[in-house]
Coordinates of C-alpha atoms (C1' of nucleotides) in Angstrom, one line a residue:
Chain A
M116 CA 0.0 0.0 0.0
S117 CA 1.5 3.3 -1.1
R118 CA 2.0 5.9 1.6
T119 CA 0.1 9.0 1.0
P120 CA 1.4 12.4 2.1
E121 CA 0.2 14.0 5.2
T122 CA -2.1 16.4 3.4
S123 CA -3.9 13.5 1.9
A124 CA -4.5 12.0 5.3
V125 CA -6.0 15.3 6.4
Q126 CA -8.0 15.4 3.2
R127 CA -9.3 11.9 3.9
L128 CA -10.3 13.0 7.3
I129 CA -12.1 16.0 5.9
D130 CA -13.9 13.8 3.4
T131 CA -15.4 11.7 6.1
L132 CA -17.0 14.8 7.6
S133 CA -20.7 15.4 6.7
L134 CA -21.3 18.1 4.2
S135 CA -22.7 20.4 6.8
D136 CA -19.5 20.0 8.8
Q137 CA -17.4 20.8 5.8
V138 CA -19.5 23.9 5.1
R139 CA -19.1 24.9 8.7
H140 CA -15.3 24.7 8.5
Y141 CA -15.5 26.5 5.1
L142 CA -17.5 29.3 6.6
L143 CA -15.4 29.5 9.8
D144 CA -12.4 29.9 7.5
A145 CA -14.1 32.6 5.5
L146 CA -14.9 34.5 8.8
T147 CA -11.5 34.3 10.3
S148 CA -9.6 34.9 7.1
G149 CA -11.4 38.1 6.3
R150 CA -12.9 36.7 3.0
L151 CA -16.3 37.5 4.5
R152 CA -16.4 41.1 5.8
P153 CA -18.6 42.6 8.5
G154 CA -22.0 43.3 7.2
D155 CA -21.7 40.8 4.4
R156 CA -24.8 38.6 4.0
I157 CA -24.7 34.9 3.3
N158 CA -26.8 33.8 0.4
E159 CA -27.7 30.2 1.1
A160 CA -28.7 29.3 -2.4
E161 CA -25.7 30.9 -4.0
L162 CA -23.3 29.3 -1.5
A163 CA -24.9 26.0 -2.1
R164 CA -24.5 26.4 -5.8
T165 CA -20.9 27.5 -5.4
L166 CA -20.1 24.4 -3.3
G167 CA -22.1 22.1 -5.6
I168 CA -24.5 20.9 -2.9
S169 CA -28.0 21.4 -1.8
R170 CA -29.1 24.1 0.6
N171 CA -29.8 21.8 3.6
P172 CA -26.2 21.3 4.7
V173 CA -25.5 25.0 4.2
R174 CA -28.5 25.9 6.3
E175 CA -27.4 23.7 9.1
A176 CA -23.9 25.1 9.1
V177 CA -25.1 28.7 8.9
S178 CA -27.7 28.3 11.6
G179 CA -25.2 26.6 13.9
L180 CA -22.7 29.5 13.5
A181 CA -25.5 31.9 14.2
Q182 CA -26.4 30.0 17.4
R183 CA -22.8 30.3 18.5
G184 CA -22.9 34.0 17.9
F185 CA -20.5 34.2 15.0
L186 CA -23.2 35.3 12.7
V187 CA -26.3 37.4 13.3
S188 CA -29.6 36.4 11.8
A189 CA -32.4 38.6 10.6
P190 CA -35.5 36.5 10.3
R191 CA -36.6 36.1 6.7
R192 CA -33.6 38.1 5.6
G193 CA -30.8 35.8 6.2
H194 CA -27.6 35.7 8.2
Y195 CA -24.7 38.0 8.0
L196 CA -21.3 38.7 9.7
R197 CA -21.9 41.2 12.4
R198 CA -20.1 44.5 12.7
F199 CA -17.6 45.1 15.5
T200 CA -17.3 47.9 17.9
P201 CA -14.4 49.0 20.0
Q202 CA -16.4 47.7 22.9
D203 CA -16.4 44.3 21.3
V204 CA -12.7 44.4 21.3
D205 CA -12.7 45.3 25.0
D206 CA -15.2 42.6 25.8
V207 CA -13.3 39.9 24.0
F208 CA -9.9 40.7 25.3
S209 CA -10.8 41.4 28.9
F210 CA -12.7 38.1 29.0
R211 CA -9.8 36.4 27.2
I212 CA -7.5 37.5 30.0
C213 CA -9.9 36.1 32.5
V214 CA -10.1 32.8 30.8
E215 CA -6.4 32.3 30.0
S216 CA -5.4 33.3 33.4
F217 CA -7.7 30.7 34.8
A218 CA -6.3 28.2 32.3
I219 CA -2.8 28.8 33.6
R220 CA -3.8 28.4 37.2
Q221 CA -5.3 25.0 36.4
A222 CA -2.7 24.0 33.9
L223 CA 0.5 24.7 35.7
P224 CA 0.2 22.2 38.5
R225 CA -0.6 19.5 36.0
M226 CA 2.2 20.3 33.6
R227 CA 5.1 17.8 33.1
P228 CA 8.5 18.5 31.6
A229 CA 7.3 17.3 28.2
D230 CA 4.6 19.9 28.2
H231 CA 7.0 22.7 28.9
D232 CA 9.2 21.4 26.1
D233 CA 6.1 21.4 23.8
L234 CA 5.4 25.1 24.6
A235 CA 9.1 26.0 24.1
R236 CA 9.1 24.4 20.7
L237 CA 6.0 26.3 19.7
V238 CA 7.7 29.6 20.7
E239 CA 10.8 28.5 18.7
R240 CA 8.6 27.9 15.7
M241 CA 7.1 31.4 16.2
V242 CA 10.5 33.1 16.4
A243 CA 11.8 31.2 13.4
A244 CA 8.6 32.0 11.4
A245 CA 8.9 35.7 12.4
R246 CA 12.5 35.9 11.3
V247 CA 11.7 34.7 7.8
G248 CA 8.5 36.6 7.6
R249 CA 6.1 33.7 7.5
L250 CA 3.3 35.5 9.2
A251 CA 0.7 32.8 8.7
E252 CA 2.8 30.3 10.3
L253 CA 3.6 32.7 13.2
H254 CA 0.0 33.3 13.9
Q255 CA -0.9 29.7 13.6
A256 CA 1.7 28.7 16.2
D257 CA 0.5 31.6 18.3
M258 CA -3.0 30.3 18.3
V259 CA -1.9 26.8 19.0
L260 CA 0.2 27.9 22.0
H261 CA -2.7 29.7 23.7
R262 CA -5.0 26.8 23.0
R263 CA -2.4 24.3 24.2
I264 CA -2.4 26.0 27.6
C265 CA -6.2 25.7 27.8
E266 CA -5.9 22.1 26.8
L267 CA -3.3 21.5 29.6
S268 CA -5.8 22.9 32.1
G269 CA -7.8 19.8 31.5
N270 CA -11.0 21.8 31.8
R271 CA -13.3 21.2 28.9
Q272 CA -15.3 24.3 29.7
T273 CA -12.2 26.5 29.6
L274 CA -11.2 24.9 26.3
R275 CA -14.6 25.4 24.8
A276 CA -14.8 29.0 25.9
H277 CA -11.3 29.6 24.5
E278 CA -12.4 28.2 21.1
G279 CA -15.1 30.9 21.0
I280 CA -12.8 33.6 22.1
D281 CA -10.2 32.6 19.6
T282 CA -12.7 32.7 16.7
E283 CA -13.8 36.1 17.9
V284 CA -10.3 37.4 18.0
Q285 CA -9.5 36.1 14.5
M286 CA -12.7 37.7 13.2
L287 CA -11.7 41.0 14.9
I288 CA -8.3 41.1 13.3
A289 CA -9.1 39.4 10.0
Y290 CA -10.2 42.5 8.1
V291 CA -8.2 45.2 9.9
D292 CA -4.7 43.9 9.7
L293 CA -3.4 47.3 8.8
E294 CA -0.9 47.6 11.6
R295 CA 0.1 44.6 13.8
E296 CA 2.6 44.1 16.4
P297 CA 6.0 43.6 14.8
P298 CA 6.3 39.9 14.1
L299 CA 9.5 39.2 16.0
Q300 CA 8.3 41.2 19.0
S301 CA 5.1 39.3 18.9
A302 CA 6.9 36.0 18.9
L303 CA 9.4 37.0 21.6
A304 CA 6.5 38.3 23.8
H305 CA 5.7 34.7 24.6
L306 CA 9.1 33.9 26.1
P307 CA 8.4 35.4 29.5
I308 CA 5.2 33.4 29.7
I309 CA 6.8 30.0 29.1
E310 CA 9.7 30.9 31.3
A311 CA 7.5 31.8 34.1
L312 CA 5.5 28.6 33.6
A313 CA 8.8 26.6 33.6
S314 CA 9.7 28.2 36.9
G315 CA 6.5 26.9 38.3
D316 CA 5.5 30.3 39.6
V317 CA 1.8 30.7 39.0
E318 CA 1.4 34.3 39.8
R319 CA 4.3 35.3 37.6
S320 CA 3.0 33.2 34.8
V321 CA -0.4 34.8 35.1
S322 CA 1.1 38.2 35.1
A323 CA 3.2 37.5 32.1
M324 CA 0.2 36.2 30.2
Q325 CA -1.9 39.2 31.2
H326 CA 0.8 41.6 30.1
H327 CA 1.1 39.9 26.8
L328 CA -2.6 39.9 26.2
E329 CA -2.9 43.5 27.2
T330 CA -0.3 44.4 24.6
T331 CA -2.2 42.6 21.9
W332 CA -5.4 44.1 23.1
A333 CA -3.9 47.6 22.8
F334 CA -2.9 46.9 19.2
V335 CA -6.3 45.6 18.2
H336 CA -8.0 48.4 20.0
R337 CA -5.9 51.0 18.2
M338 CA -6.9 49.5 14.9
Y339 CA -10.5 49.8 15.8
G340 CA -10.1 53.3 17.0
R341 CA -9.2 54.2 13.4
T342 CA -10.9 51.8 11.1
S343 CA -14.4 51.8 12.6
R344 CA -14.7 55.5 12.8
G345 CA -17.8 56.7 11.1
E346 CA -19.1 53.2 10.1
P347 CA -22.4 52.0 11.4
L348 CA -21.0 50.1 14.4
V349 CA -24.0 48.4 16.0
A350 CA -25.2 45.2 14.6
A351 CA -28.8 45.0 13.6
E352 CA -30.1 42.5 16.1
D353 CA -33.6 43.7 15.7
A354 CA -35.7 43.1 12.6
P355 CA -39.5 42.7 12.9
P356 CA -40.8 39.2 12.7
S357 CA -43.9 38.1 11.0
Q358 CA -45.3 34.6 10.3
S359 CA -47.0 32.4 12.8
R360 CA -46.8 28.7 13.0
R361 CA -46.5 26.6 16.0
I362 CA -45.2 23.2 16.9
R363 CA -47.6 20.9 18.7
E364 CA -47.0 20.0 22.4
Chain B
M353 CA -59.7 45.6 21.5
S354 CA -59.7 43.1 24.2
R355 CA -56.6 42.9 26.3
T356 CA -54.9 39.5 26.2
P357 CA -53.2 38.1 29.3
E358 CA -49.5 38.1 29.6
T359 CA -49.1 34.5 28.6
S360 CA -50.7 35.2 25.2
A361 CA -48.2 38.0 24.6
V362 CA -45.4 35.6 25.3
Q363 CA -47.1 33.0 23.1
R364 CA -47.5 35.4 20.3
L365 CA -43.8 36.1 20.6
I366 CA -43.0 32.4 20.4
D367 CA -45.2 32.0 17.4
T368 CA -43.1 34.5 15.5
L369 CA -40.1 32.3 16.0
S370 CA -39.1 30.0 13.2
L371 CA -40.0 26.4 13.7
S372 CA -36.3 25.5 14.2
D373 CA -36.1 28.1 16.9
Q374 CA -39.1 26.7 18.6
V375 CA -37.7 23.2 18.4
R376 CA -34.4 24.5 19.8
H377 CA -36.2 25.9 22.8
Y378 CA -38.3 22.8 23.1
L379 CA -35.1 20.7 23.2
L380 CA -33.3 23.0 25.6
D381 CA -36.2 22.7 27.9
A382 CA -36.1 18.9 27.6
L383 CA -32.4 18.9 28.4
T384 CA -32.6 21.2 31.4
S385 CA -35.7 19.7 32.8
G386 CA -34.5 16.2 32.8
R387 CA -37.1 14.9 30.4
L388 CA -34.2 13.8 28.2
R389 CA -31.7 11.8 30.1
P390 CA -28.0 11.2 29.6
G391 CA -27.5 8.6 26.9
D392 CA -30.9 9.2 25.4
R393 CA -30.9 9.4 21.6
I394 CA -32.9 11.9 19.6
N395 CA -34.9 10.3 16.8
E396 CA -35.3 13.1 14.3
A397 CA -38.2 11.6 12.4
E398 CA -40.0 10.7 15.6
L399 CA -39.5 14.1 17.1
A400 CA -40.7 15.7 13.9
R401 CA -43.8 13.6 13.9
T402 CA -44.5 14.4 17.5
L403 CA -44.2 18.1 16.9
G404 CA -46.2 17.9 13.7
I405 CA -43.5 19.3 11.5
S406 CA -40.9 18.1 9.0
R407 CA -37.5 16.9 9.8
N408 CA -35.6 20.0 8.6
P409 CA -36.3 22.4 11.4
V410 CA -35.6 19.5 13.8
R411 CA -32.3 18.8 12.2
E412 CA -31.3 22.5 12.3
A413 CA -32.1 22.7 16.0
V414 CA -30.4 19.5 16.9
S415 CA -27.3 20.2 14.9
G416 CA -27.0 23.6 16.5
L417 CA -27.2 22.2 20.0
A418 CA -24.6 19.7 19.1
Q419 CA -22.3 22.4 17.8
R420 CA -22.7 24.2 21.1
G421 CA -21.7 21.0 23.0
F422 CA -25.1 20.3 24.6
L423 CA -25.5 17.1 22.5
V424 CA -22.9 14.7 21.2
S425 CA -23.3 13.5 17.7
A426 CA -22.4 10.1 16.3
P427 CA -22.2 10.3 12.5
R428 CA -24.9 8.4 10.8
R429 CA -26.2 7.3 14.2
G430 CA -27.8 10.4 15.5
H431 CA -27.4 12.8 18.4
Y432 CA -27.7 12.1 22.0
L433 CA -27.4 13.7 25.4
R434 CA -24.0 13.1 26.7
R435 CA -23.3 11.4 30.0
F436 CA -21.7 13.4 32.8
T437 CA -18.7 12.6 34.9
P438 CA -17.7 14.0 38.3
Q439 CA -15.0 15.8 36.4
D440 CA -17.6 17.5 34.3
V441 CA -19.1 18.8 37.5
D442 CA -15.7 20.1 38.6
D443 CA -15.0 21.6 35.2
V444 CA -18.3 23.5 35.0
F445 CA -18.2 24.8 38.5
S446 CA -14.6 25.9 38.7
F447 CA -15.1 27.7 35.4
R448 CA -18.3 29.1 36.6
I449 CA -16.5 30.6 39.6
C450 CA -14.0 32.1 37.2
V451 CA -16.6 33.7 35.0
E452 CA -18.9 35.0 37.7
S453 CA -16.1 36.4 39.7
F454 CA -15.0 38.3 36.6
A455 CA -18.6 39.4 36.1
I456 CA -18.7 40.9 39.5
R457 CA -15.4 42.7 39.0
Q458 CA -16.8 44.3 35.8
A459 CA -20.3 44.8 37.1
L460 CA -19.8 46.4 40.5
P461 CA -18.2 49.7 39.3
R462 CA -21.1 50.1 36.8
M463 CA -23.9 49.3 39.2
R464 CA -26.4 52.0 40.2
P465 CA -28.8 52.0 43.2
A466 CA -31.6 50.7 41.0
D467 CA -29.5 47.7 40.1
H468 CA -28.8 46.9 43.7
D469 CA -32.6 47.1 44.4
D470 CA -33.2 44.8 41.5
L471 CA -30.9 42.1 42.9
A472 CA -32.4 42.6 46.4
R473 CA -35.9 42.0 45.0
L474 CA -34.7 38.8 43.4
V475 CA -33.4 37.5 46.6
E476 CA -36.6 38.5 48.3
R477 CA -38.5 36.5 45.7
M478 CA -36.2 33.5 46.3
V479 CA -36.7 33.6 50.1
A480 CA -40.5 33.9 49.7
A481 CA -40.6 31.1 47.2
A482 CA -38.4 29.0 49.4
R483 CA -40.7 29.6 52.4
V484 CA -43.8 28.4 50.6
G485 CA -41.9 25.5 48.9
R486 CA -42.2 26.8 45.3
L487 CA -38.9 25.3 44.2
A488 CA -39.3 26.0 40.5
E489 CA -39.8 29.7 41.2
L490 CA -36.8 29.6 43.6
H491 CA -34.5 28.1 41.0
Q492 CA -35.8 30.4 38.3
A493 CA -35.0 33.5 40.4
D494 CA -31.7 32.0 41.3
M495 CA -30.8 31.6 37.7
V496 CA -32.0 35.1 36.9
L497 CA -29.9 36.6 39.7
H498 CA -26.7 35.1 38.5
R499 CA -27.4 36.0 34.9
R500 CA -28.4 39.5 35.9
I501 CA -24.9 40.0 37.4
C502 CA -23.4 38.9 34.1
E503 CA -25.6 41.3 32.3
L504 CA -24.6 44.1 34.5
S505 CA -21.0 43.5 33.7
G506 CA -21.8 44.8 30.3
N507 CA -19.5 42.2 28.7
R508 CA -21.2 40.2 26.0
Q509 CA -18.6 37.5 26.1
T510 CA -19.2 37.0 29.8
L511 CA -22.9 36.8 29.3
R512 CA -22.6 34.4 26.5
A513 CA -20.2 32.2 28.4
H514 CA -22.6 32.3 31.3
E515 CA -25.4 31.1 29.1
G516 CA -23.5 28.0 28.3
I517 CA -22.5 27.4 31.8
D518 CA -26.0 27.9 33.1
T519 CA -27.3 25.3 30.6
E520 CA -24.6 22.9 31.6
V521 CA -25.4 23.3 35.3
Q522 CA -29.1 22.8 34.7
M523 CA -28.4 19.7 32.7
L524 CA -26.1 18.4 35.4
I525 CA -28.7 18.8 38.2
A526 CA -31.8 18.0 36.0
Y527 CA -31.8 14.3 36.5
V528 CA -30.1 13.8 39.8
D529 CA -32.1 16.1 42.1
L530 CA -32.1 13.5 44.8
E531 CA -30.6 15.8 47.4
R532 CA -30.3 19.5 47.1
E533 CA -29.4 22.3 49.3
P534 CA -32.3 23.1 51.6
P535 CA -34.4 25.7 49.8
L536 CA -34.4 28.4 52.4
Q537 CA -30.6 28.0 53.0
S538 CA -30.1 28.2 49.2
A539 CA -32.1 31.4 49.1
L540 CA -30.4 33.0 52.0
A541 CA -27.0 32.1 50.7
H542 CA -27.4 34.9 48.2
L543 CA -27.8 37.6 50.9
P544 CA -24.1 38.0 51.7
I545 CA -23.4 38.4 48.0
I546 CA -25.8 41.3 47.4
E547 CA -24.9 42.9 50.7
A548 CA -21.2 42.9 49.7
L549 CA -22.1 44.3 46.3
A550 CA -24.2 47.0 48.0
S551 CA -21.2 47.9 50.2
G552 CA -19.2 48.4 47.0
D553 CA -16.4 46.1 48.2
V554 CA -15.3 44.1 45.2
E555 CA -13.1 41.6 46.9
R556 CA -15.7 40.8 49.5
S557 CA -18.3 40.4 46.8
V558 CA -16.1 38.0 44.9
S559 CA -15.4 36.0 48.0
A560 CA -19.1 35.8 48.8
M561 CA -19.9 34.6 45.4
Q562 CA -17.1 32.1 45.4
H563 CA -18.2 30.8 48.7
H564 CA -21.8 30.4 47.5
L565 CA -20.8 28.6 44.3
E566 CA -18.4 26.3 46.1
T567 CA -21.3 25.3 48.4
T568 CA -23.5 24.5 45.4
W569 CA -20.6 22.8 43.7
A570 CA -20.1 20.5 46.7
F571 CA -23.8 19.6 46.7
V572 CA -23.8 18.7 43.0
H573 CA -20.5 16.9 43.4
R574 CA -21.9 14.7 46.2
M575 CA -24.8 13.7 44.0
Y576 CA -22.5 12.6 41.2
G577 CA -20.3 10.7 43.6
R578 CA -23.4 8.6 44.3
T579 CA -25.5 8.5 41.2
S580 CA -22.9 8.0 38.6
R581 CA -21.2 5.1 40.3
G582 CA -21.0 2.1 38.0
E583 CA -22.6 3.8 35.0
P584 CA -20.7 4.2 31.8
L585 CA -19.4 7.7 32.5
V586 CA -17.5 8.7 29.4
A587 CA -19.5 10.0 26.5
A588 CA -19.0 8.3 23.2
E589 CA -17.3 11.0 21.3
D590 CA -15.8 8.5 19.0
A591 CA -17.7 6.5 16.4
P592 CA -16.2 5.4 13.1
P593 CA -17.0 7.6 10.1
S594 CA -17.6 6.3 6.6
Q595 CA -18.9 8.1 3.5
S596 CA -16.9 10.4 1.4
R597 CA -18.2 13.4 -0.4
R598 CA -16.6 16.8 -0.8
I599 CA -17.8 20.3 -1.3
R600 CA -16.3 22.1 -4.3
E601 CA -14.0 24.8 -3.1
Chain C
dA1441 C1' -40.8 66.9 -5.7
dA1442 C1' -42.1 64.0 -2.0
dA1443 C1' -44.8 60.5 -0.3
dC1444 C1' -47.7 56.6 -1.0
dT1445 C1' -49.1 52.3 -3.2
dG1446 C1' -49.0 48.2 -6.0
dT1447 C1' -46.3 44.8 -8.4
dC1448 C1' -42.5 41.8 -8.9
dC1449 C1' -38.4 39.3 -7.9
dA1450 C1' -35.1 37.1 -4.8
dC1451 C1' -34.6 34.6 -0.9
dT1452 C1' -35.7 32.2 3.3
dG1453 C1' -38.3 28.6 5.8
dT1454 C1' -40.3 24.4 5.2
dC1455 C1' -41.8 20.0 3.1
dT1456 C1' -41.5 15.5 0.7
dG1457 C1' -38.7 11.9 -1.2
dC1458 C1' -34.5 9.1 -1.9
dA1459 C1' -30.0 6.8 -1.3
dG1460 C1' -26.6 5.0 1.7
dT1461 C1' -25.3 3.3 6.1
dT1462 C1' -25.8 1.2 10.7
dG1463 C1' -27.2 -2.0 13.9
dA1464 C1' -30.0 -6.0 14.6
dT1465 C1' -32.0 -10.3 13.5
dG1466 C1' -31.9 -14.6 11.5
dT1467 C1' -29.4 -18.3 9.1
dA1468 C1' -25.7 -21.2 7.9
dT1469 C1' -21.4 -23.3 9.0
dT1470 C1' -17.9 -25.5 11.8
Chain D
dA1234 C1' -23.1 -24.3 20.9
dA1235 C1' -20.5 -20.6 19.1
dT1236 C1' -19.0 -17.9 15.4
dA1237 C1' -19.3 -16.0 10.9
dC1238 C1' -22.1 -14.3 7.4
dA1239 C1' -26.3 -12.7 4.9
dT1240 C1' -30.5 -10.1 5.2
dC1241 C1' -33.5 -6.5 6.6
dA1242 C1' -35.6 -2.6 8.8
dA1243 C1' -34.8 1.9 10.6
dC1244 C1' -32.6 6.1 10.5
dT1245 C1' -29.6 9.7 9.0
dG1246 C1' -27.8 12.8 5.3
dC1247 C1' -28.9 15.0 1.3
dA1248 C1' -31.5 16.7 -2.7
dG1249 C1' -35.1 19.0 -5.0
dA1250 C1' -39.4 21.7 -4.9
dC1251 C1' -42.9 24.9 -3.1
dA1252 C1' -45.0 28.7 -0.6
dG1253 C1' -44.8 33.0 1.8
dT1254 C1' -42.2 37.2 3.0
dG1255 C1' -39.3 41.2 2.5
dG1256 C1' -37.3 44.7 -0.2
dA1257 C1' -36.8 47.1 -4.6
dC1258 C1' -38.7 49.5 -8.2
dA1259 C1' -42.0 51.9 -10.9
dG1260 C1' -46.2 54.2 -11.2
dT1261 C1' -49.6 57.2 -9.1
dT1262 C1' -51.3 60.9 -6.2
dT1263 C1' -51.0 65.2 -3.6

DNA sequence: AAACTGTCCACTGTCTGCAGTTGATGTATT
DNA sequence: AATACATCAACTGCAGACAGTGGACAGTTT
């Protein structure tokens, strides 16, 4: 049996997903990559045609993302990517600090040497990627590092919450990447965190994480101070309903 | 024009929801009320027949709840309510303490006298309900109180996270309400919290909240120590996939 | 010219039907 | 009797189609 390259293995895994799951990933990527911009509506029929499938899987994916808060829905008028306000940035990042600090507190006592090595390798990857300007790889490793800490906490609720936060953050920065933290600085900013973790000092680790997140927060906030000026900021969560059918029971 | 009672107004509001939204609420109620028990499978066709609708709205609701983690899905074999382990209890409650503490820190500086009165009235309702043994009303007010604090934080992420936690907690206690905290004690336990909030002392408020949640945590944990003994505890998140179709890119 | 009204189109929400898979039941084989 | 295999019913995943609504546009009125 001929060995297939890694991408094919991944591809085979993807192929086993239901169509609605594939659409969900497709849309999540569109959201977090900036291909879909705030205010953009999702045309179910058109998307279904584009993907070569029927509308049902599309609807399931879209409706699920709306339930999770990544899309807003206007009854009878479809779903769209909501707009972001400076307050959204503050909400996400302040909550993120809360969650990731908690993750560190739960993770650190459980961490073994191999885990510390893992994190160190991730930072190395970030630094290397930053040096050669591979930004995508840098941000990928960045995301993995933060998620890894949540995984190490062993708390499913924490990990789940982080998933949502991470998606929010990626959506926030997806379409305003005008000015980011310098890559190398961004990569090196994680060193104090893993060093503090390796030392076993919980409070120092939490402080380091908070400092790092506050820096990122400030960058994102600055972008929103500029880019969102004058735009209609508040998402239309209203919309008058209409029809009237009821389920039995 | 004849005035309709309040329930009709609510009913009219529900009627304006799409069928899938109605099913979603129906299922959430089934989950949190204990009508659906851990391990129970959801038969889409049967549920659709019961509700007198087609399978599509049912599928959308079910798939959304699965995406939010309230149901586990086994490809080609349907969705079911996952089983709960003692660790799930610990995960939920420790994270809940994290979130609600954070909510207090953000909410307290923003609270106005009217807000404190609001919370006080809720506790009064709880005590009154506890005295006359109206447990449903007690727990309802309890839930509203905790959510209200998250609302007062003004942080959408916090509120959203709390929604998930609250659902998890209700699912946890829905089918094991063998021994709960005595009603009156449960109601009175909230007094120190709102008193501390009224005094404006953040740290004391957080401590009071943590103490209260740890008490509840201990009660729920004790129930799981007993009831889940011997049962298959771990949810089946595995299941071998099969088919292979792909969306066009 | 502005506001109002009627018509039309695009899209969502829902329904019915079909194919493929899964798990179960029954049968044959050792 | 136990195991392997074939058969079958039930259910999920998906497709295609229809009805009703919302918004746009044009025509009419003041």
